[in-house]
Amino acid sequence: MRQRSFFSSCLLVVLVLLVFLGLISFTMAWWGKGALRAKEGVGVVEVKGLITESRPTLEKLNRFQEDQQIKAIVLRVNSPGGAVSPSQEIMREVEKVRRHKKVVASLGTLAASGGYYVACSSDLIMASPGTATGSIGVILKLANVQELVKKLGVEIYSLKAGDLKDLGNPFRPLTPRDRTVLQHLLDNLHQQFIRDVARNRKIPLEKMKELGDGRIFTGEEAKQLGLVDEMGNFEDAVQKAGKLAGIKGKVEAIYPE
């Protein structure tokens, strides 16, 4: 009987200790998380690789906009571009965030096409002299595998309602009408790109049309042309953003959790 009572007491002590340790761990984690935000800092939102969707980037921008300890945001871009629509969505979200907090774009090794598109609406754009940027244009690549399919002995049947429903079908050649329609689409997207950059960078539209021929610029050239504001690396961008936001002393870069 005494042995059972002893083991019961030991078990109770162990359970109490486990609960106590759990509470300590939770408290330390809670205070640690609070400590991260106890000091004012600059939020860092990274745009890396091909831009195929916007939602993760939009969520990070919104989170930092709402965080009172985040006084400014650095948009770090290392991207060759991607789809037009998500690039536009990120660009427009940056425009909204700018109404509340300063946004500094930091261009890495490559910030071209859609990579530049997302950055162009920032308050300030910084790049290294050797950054590859620009490429303000739109491209569409299509393949015609008709002959390959024939060699494989495969027949492809395409049933459609609407003359242009199979536009870009890889199993037939492009018709002159196909080319006209696709070129019109690309031209329209290209003009949207040019207008957005001209508006955000305050560059005359006619000059922007000259710059928007798809060519790549170095960071140094981009600065001379008005596409970039200052030369500087990522750390320079963080400190610049903090200074614009009025943070005193060395600025801390804070990444999304």
Short mmCIF file of C-alpha atoms in Angstrom, two decimals:
data_model
loop_
_atom_site.label_atom_id
_atom_site.label_comp_id
_atom_site.label_asym_id
_atom_site.label_seq_id
_atom_site.Cartn_x
_atom_site.Cartn_y
_atom_site.Cartn_z
CA MET A 1 0.00 0.00 0.00
CA ARG A 2 2.85 2.34 0.93
CA GLN A 3 4.66 1.38 -2.31
CA ARG A 4 1.61 2.32 -4.41
CA SER A 5 1.34 5.61 -2.52
CA PHE A 6 5.05 6.31 -3.15
CA PHE A 7 4.75 5.67 -6.90
CA SER A 8 1.59 7.77 -7.08
CA SER A 9 3.38 10.64 -5.36
CA CYS A 10 6.35 10.33 -7.75
CA LEU A 11 4.03 10.31 -10.75
CA LEU A 12 2.25 13.40 -9.46
CA VAL A 13 5.57 15.21 -8.96
CA VAL A 14 6.69 14.29 -12.50
CA LEU A 15 3.41 15.54 -13.98
CA VAL A 16 3.67 18.81 -12.05
CA LEU A 17 7.26 19.27 -13.25
CA LEU A 18 6.24 18.62 -16.87
CA VAL A 19 3.43 21.16 -16.66
CA PHE A 20 5.79 23.66 -14.99
CA LEU A 21 8.47 23.18 -17.65
CA GLY A 22 5.85 23.50 -20.37
CA LEU A 23 4.65 26.80 -18.93
CA ILE A 24 8.23 28.08 -18.73
CA SER A 25 8.90 27.10 -22.36
CA PHE A 26 5.69 28.75 -23.52
CA THR A 27 6.45 31.92 -21.56
CA MET A 28 10.01 32.11 -22.89
CA ALA A 29 8.79 31.58 -26.45
CA TRP A 30 6.12 34.24 -26.00
CA TRP A 31 8.58 36.74 -24.54
CA GLY A 32 11.17 35.84 -27.17
CA LYS A 33 8.69 36.52 -29.93
CA GLY A 34 7.77 39.80 -28.30
CA ALA A 35 11.42 40.73 -28.03
CA LEU A 36 11.79 40.42 -31.78
CA ARG A 37 9.21 43.12 -32.20
CA ALA A 38 10.18 45.19 -29.15
CA LYS A 39 12.67 47.11 -31.28
CA GLU A 40 11.76 49.10 -34.34
CA GLY A 41 13.11 47.68 -37.57
CA VAL A 42 12.80 47.31 -41.31
CA GLY A 43 10.84 44.40 -42.75
CA VAL A 44 12.42 42.44 -45.60
CA VAL A 45 10.24 40.91 -48.31
CA GLU A 46 12.11 38.77 -50.83
CA VAL A 47 11.03 38.20 -54.43
CA LYS A 48 13.15 35.34 -55.76
CA GLY A 49 13.09 33.24 -58.91
CA LEU A 50 10.31 33.14 -61.48
CA ILE A 51 7.26 35.17 -60.54
CA THR A 52 4.34 32.81 -61.07
CA GLU A 53 2.07 33.82 -58.19
CA SER A 54 1.66 36.87 -56.01
CA ARG A 55 -0.16 35.70 -52.88
CA PRO A 56 2.85 34.83 -50.64
CA THR A 57 4.46 38.20 -51.37
CA LEU A 58 1.21 40.10 -50.86
CA GLU A 59 0.68 38.42 -47.48
CA LYS A 60 4.18 39.39 -46.30
CA LEU A 61 3.71 42.98 -47.44
CA ASN A 62 0.36 43.21 -45.65
CA ARG A 63 1.76 41.67 -42.46
CA PHE A 64 4.60 44.18 -42.32
CA GLN A 65 2.26 47.05 -43.13
CA GLU A 66 0.11 46.18 -40.11
CA ASP A 67 3.06 45.58 -37.75
CA GLN A 68 3.59 48.80 -35.78
CA GLN A 69 7.23 47.94 -35.04
CA ILE A 70 8.05 47.67 -38.74
CA LYS A 71 8.73 51.24 -39.81
CA ALA A 72 9.72 50.62 -43.44
CA ILE A 73 10.06 47.75 -45.90
CA VAL A 74 12.87 46.58 -48.17
CA LEU A 75 11.75 44.66 -51.24
CA ARG A 76 14.74 42.47 -52.12
CA VAL A 77 14.46 41.35 -55.75
CA ASN A 78 16.44 38.56 -57.38
CA SER A 79 14.24 37.51 -60.29
CA PRO A 80 14.41 37.17 -64.08
CA GLY A 81 10.71 38.01 -64.24
CA GLY A 82 7.74 35.78 -64.88
CA ALA A 83 4.03 36.11 -65.54
CA VAL A 84 2.59 39.58 -66.12
CA SER A 85 -0.45 39.40 -63.85
CA PRO A 86 1.27 38.44 -60.56
CA SER A 87 4.00 40.99 -61.27
CA GLN A 88 1.33 43.66 -61.65
CA GLU A 89 -0.42 42.55 -58.46
CA ILE A 90 2.79 42.87 -56.43
CA MET A 91 3.56 46.25 -58.00
CA ARG A 92 0.12 47.59 -57.11
CA GLU A 93 0.35 46.22 -53.56
CA VAL A 94 3.64 48.07 -53.11
CA GLU A 95 1.83 51.23 -54.26
CA LYS A 96 -0.76 50.68 -51.50
CA VAL A 97 1.82 49.95 -48.81
CA ARG A 98 3.68 53.16 -49.71
CA ARG A 99 0.71 55.17 -48.45
CA HIS A 100 1.59 53.98 -44.95
CA LYS A 101 5.29 53.10 -44.94
CA LYS A 102 8.41 53.73 -47.00
CA VAL A 103 9.37 50.95 -49.41
CA VAL A 104 12.91 50.64 -50.75
CA ALA A 105 13.62 48.15 -53.54
CA SER A 106 17.00 46.45 -53.44
CA LEU A 107 17.92 44.86 -56.78
CA GLY A 108 20.23 41.87 -56.50
CA THR A 109 22.14 40.06 -59.25
CA LEU A 110 19.15 40.02 -61.59
CA ALA A 111 15.97 42.08 -61.42
CA ALA A 112 14.71 42.07 -64.98
CA SER A 113 11.34 42.15 -66.74
CA GLY A 114 8.77 41.21 -64.07
CA GLY A 115 11.53 41.52 -61.48
CA TYR A 116 11.85 45.19 -62.34
CA TYR A 117 8.06 45.52 -62.71
CA VAL A 118 7.48 44.65 -59.03
CA ALA A 119 10.22 47.07 -57.93
CA CYS A 120 9.29 50.10 -60.03
CA SER A 121 6.56 51.32 -57.66
CA SER A 122 8.88 51.57 -54.62
CA ASP A 123 9.75 54.91 -53.05
CA LEU A 124 13.40 54.31 -53.88
CA ILE A 125 15.27 51.76 -56.00
CA MET A 126 18.84 50.74 -55.19
CA ALA A 127 21.09 48.47 -57.24
CA SER A 128 24.71 47.45 -57.59
CA PRO A 129 26.61 48.77 -60.62
CA GLY A 130 26.66 45.26 -62.09
CA THR A 131 23.01 44.40 -61.46
CA ALA A 132 21.22 43.19 -64.59
CA THR A 133 17.87 44.97 -64.82
CA GLY A 134 15.43 46.48 -67.28
CA SER A 135 14.23 44.02 -69.95
CA ILE A 136 11.00 46.00 -70.17
CA GLY A 137 9.19 43.87 -72.70
CA VAL A 138 6.96 40.83 -73.13
CA ILE A 139 7.81 37.53 -74.78
CA LEU A 140 5.80 34.47 -75.79
CA LYS A 141 7.38 31.26 -77.09
CA LEU A 142 5.39 28.58 -78.89
CA ALA A 143 6.53 25.25 -80.31
CA ASN A 144 5.22 23.43 -83.38
CA VAL A 145 5.66 19.69 -82.80
CA GLN A 146 3.51 18.62 -85.73
CA GLU A 147 6.33 16.87 -87.61
CA LEU A 148 7.58 15.15 -84.46
CA VAL A 149 4.12 13.78 -83.74
CA LYS A 150 3.86 12.49 -87.31
CA LYS A 151 7.13 10.59 -86.92
CA LEU A 152 5.75 8.99 -83.79
CA GLY A 153 2.69 7.87 -85.72
CA VAL A 154 0.30 9.82 -83.52
CA GLU A 155 -2.71 11.70 -84.83
CA ILE A 156 -4.06 14.65 -82.85
CA TYR A 157 -7.67 15.77 -83.22
CA SER A 158 -8.78 19.20 -82.02
CA LEU A 159 -12.50 19.95 -81.76
CA LYS A 160 -13.40 23.55 -81.03
CA ALA A 161 -16.20 26.08 -80.94
CA GLY A 162 -14.71 29.47 -81.78
CA ASP A 163 -12.19 30.07 -84.56
CA LEU A 164 -9.38 31.05 -82.21
CA LYS A 165 -10.08 28.64 -79.35
CA ASP A 166 -6.99 26.56 -80.17
CA LEU A 167 -4.74 29.57 -80.58
CA GLY A 168 -1.17 28.45 -79.99
CA ASN A 169 -1.97 24.78 -80.61
CA PRO A 170 1.46 23.07 -80.84
CA PHE A 171 0.13 20.46 -83.26
CA ARG A 172 -0.44 22.86 -86.14
CA PRO A 173 1.39 25.83 -87.68
CA LEU A 174 0.45 29.38 -86.70
CA THR A 175 -1.77 31.07 -89.26
CA PRO A 176 -1.30 34.74 -90.20
CA ARG A 177 -4.41 35.51 -88.19
CA ASP A 178 -2.99 33.67 -85.17
CA ARG A 179 0.16 35.77 -85.36
CA THR A 180 -1.83 39.00 -85.62
CA VAL A 181 -3.96 38.17 -82.58
CA LEU A 182 -1.02 37.06 -80.44
CA GLN A 183 1.05 40.09 -81.42
CA HIS A 184 -1.84 42.37 -80.46
CA LEU A 185 -1.98 40.65 -77.06
CA LEU A 186 1.75 41.08 -76.49
CA ASP A 187 1.67 44.71 -77.63
CA ASN A 188 -1.13 45.50 -75.19
CA LEU A 189 0.71 43.91 -72.26
CA HIS A 190 3.88 45.71 -73.29
CA GLN A 191 2.13 49.09 -73.29
CA GLN A 192 0.75 48.39 -69.81
CA PHE A 193 4.29 47.65 -68.61
CA ILE A 194 5.69 50.83 -70.17
CA ARG A 195 2.88 53.01 -68.77
CA ASP A 196 3.27 51.61 -65.25
CA VAL A 197 7.03 52.19 -65.21
CA ALA A 198 6.66 55.69 -66.68
CA ARG A 199 4.05 56.62 -64.07
CA ASN A 200 5.93 55.22 -61.08
CA ARG A 201 9.35 56.47 -62.14
CA LYS A 202 8.02 59.81 -63.40
CA ILE A 203 9.67 59.31 -66.78
CA PRO A 204 8.05 60.93 -69.85
CA LEU A 205 6.08 58.32 -71.78
CA GLU A 206 7.92 58.92 -75.06
CA LYS A 207 11.28 58.42 -73.38
CA MET A 208 9.96 55.33 -71.63
CA LYS A 209 8.91 53.85 -74.97
CA GLU A 210 12.52 54.16 -76.10
CA LEU A 211 13.80 52.46 -72.95
CA GLY A 212 11.10 49.80 -73.05
CA ASP A 213 12.44 47.88 -76.04
CA GLY A 214 13.35 44.82 -73.99
CA ARG A 215 17.05 45.52 -73.58
CA ILE A 216 18.99 44.72 -70.39
CA PHE A 217 20.72 47.53 -68.49
CA THR A 218 23.44 47.36 -65.88
CA GLY A 219 22.61 48.98 -62.56
CA GLU A 220 24.95 51.81 -63.44
CA GLU A 221 23.22 52.43 -66.77
CA ALA A 222 19.78 52.15 -65.16
CA LYS A 223 20.71 54.90 -62.69
CA GLN A 224 21.81 57.20 -65.51
CA LEU A 225 18.51 56.56 -67.30
CA GLY A 226 16.30 57.17 -64.26
CA LEU A 227 15.26 53.55 -63.73
CA VAL A 228 17.30 53.31 -60.50
CA ASP A 229 17.85 55.98 -57.83
CA GLU A 230 21.03 55.02 -56.01
CA MET A 231 23.90 52.54 -56.03
CA GLY A 232 24.08 50.29 -52.99
CA ASN A 233 23.89 46.73 -51.71
CA PHE A 234 21.23 45.06 -49.58
CA GLU A 235 22.60 46.39 -46.28
CA ASP A 236 22.71 49.89 -47.75
CA ALA A 237 19.04 49.52 -48.69
CA VAL A 238 18.11 48.42 -45.15
CA GLN A 239 19.90 51.39 -43.60
CA LYS A 240 18.41 53.76 -46.18
CA ALA A 241 14.88 52.51 -45.48
CA GLY A 242 15.43 52.94 -41.76
CA LYS A 243 16.71 56.46 -42.25
CA LEU A 244 13.71 57.37 -44.42
CA ALA A 245 11.45 56.03 -41.65
CA GLY A 246 13.24 58.04 -38.97
CA ILE A 247 14.88 55.14 -37.13
CA LYS A 248 17.89 56.27 -35.10
CA GLY A 249 21.15 54.29 -35.03
CA LYS A 250 21.82 50.99 -36.78
CA VAL A 251 18.72 49.54 -38.38
CA GLU A 252 17.68 45.93 -37.82
CA ALA A 253 16.43 43.85 -40.77
CA ILE A 254 13.43 41.72 -39.81
CA TYR A 255 12.27 38.78 -41.92
CA PRO A 256 8.76 37.27 -41.98
CA GLU A 257 8.27 34.47 -39.45
#
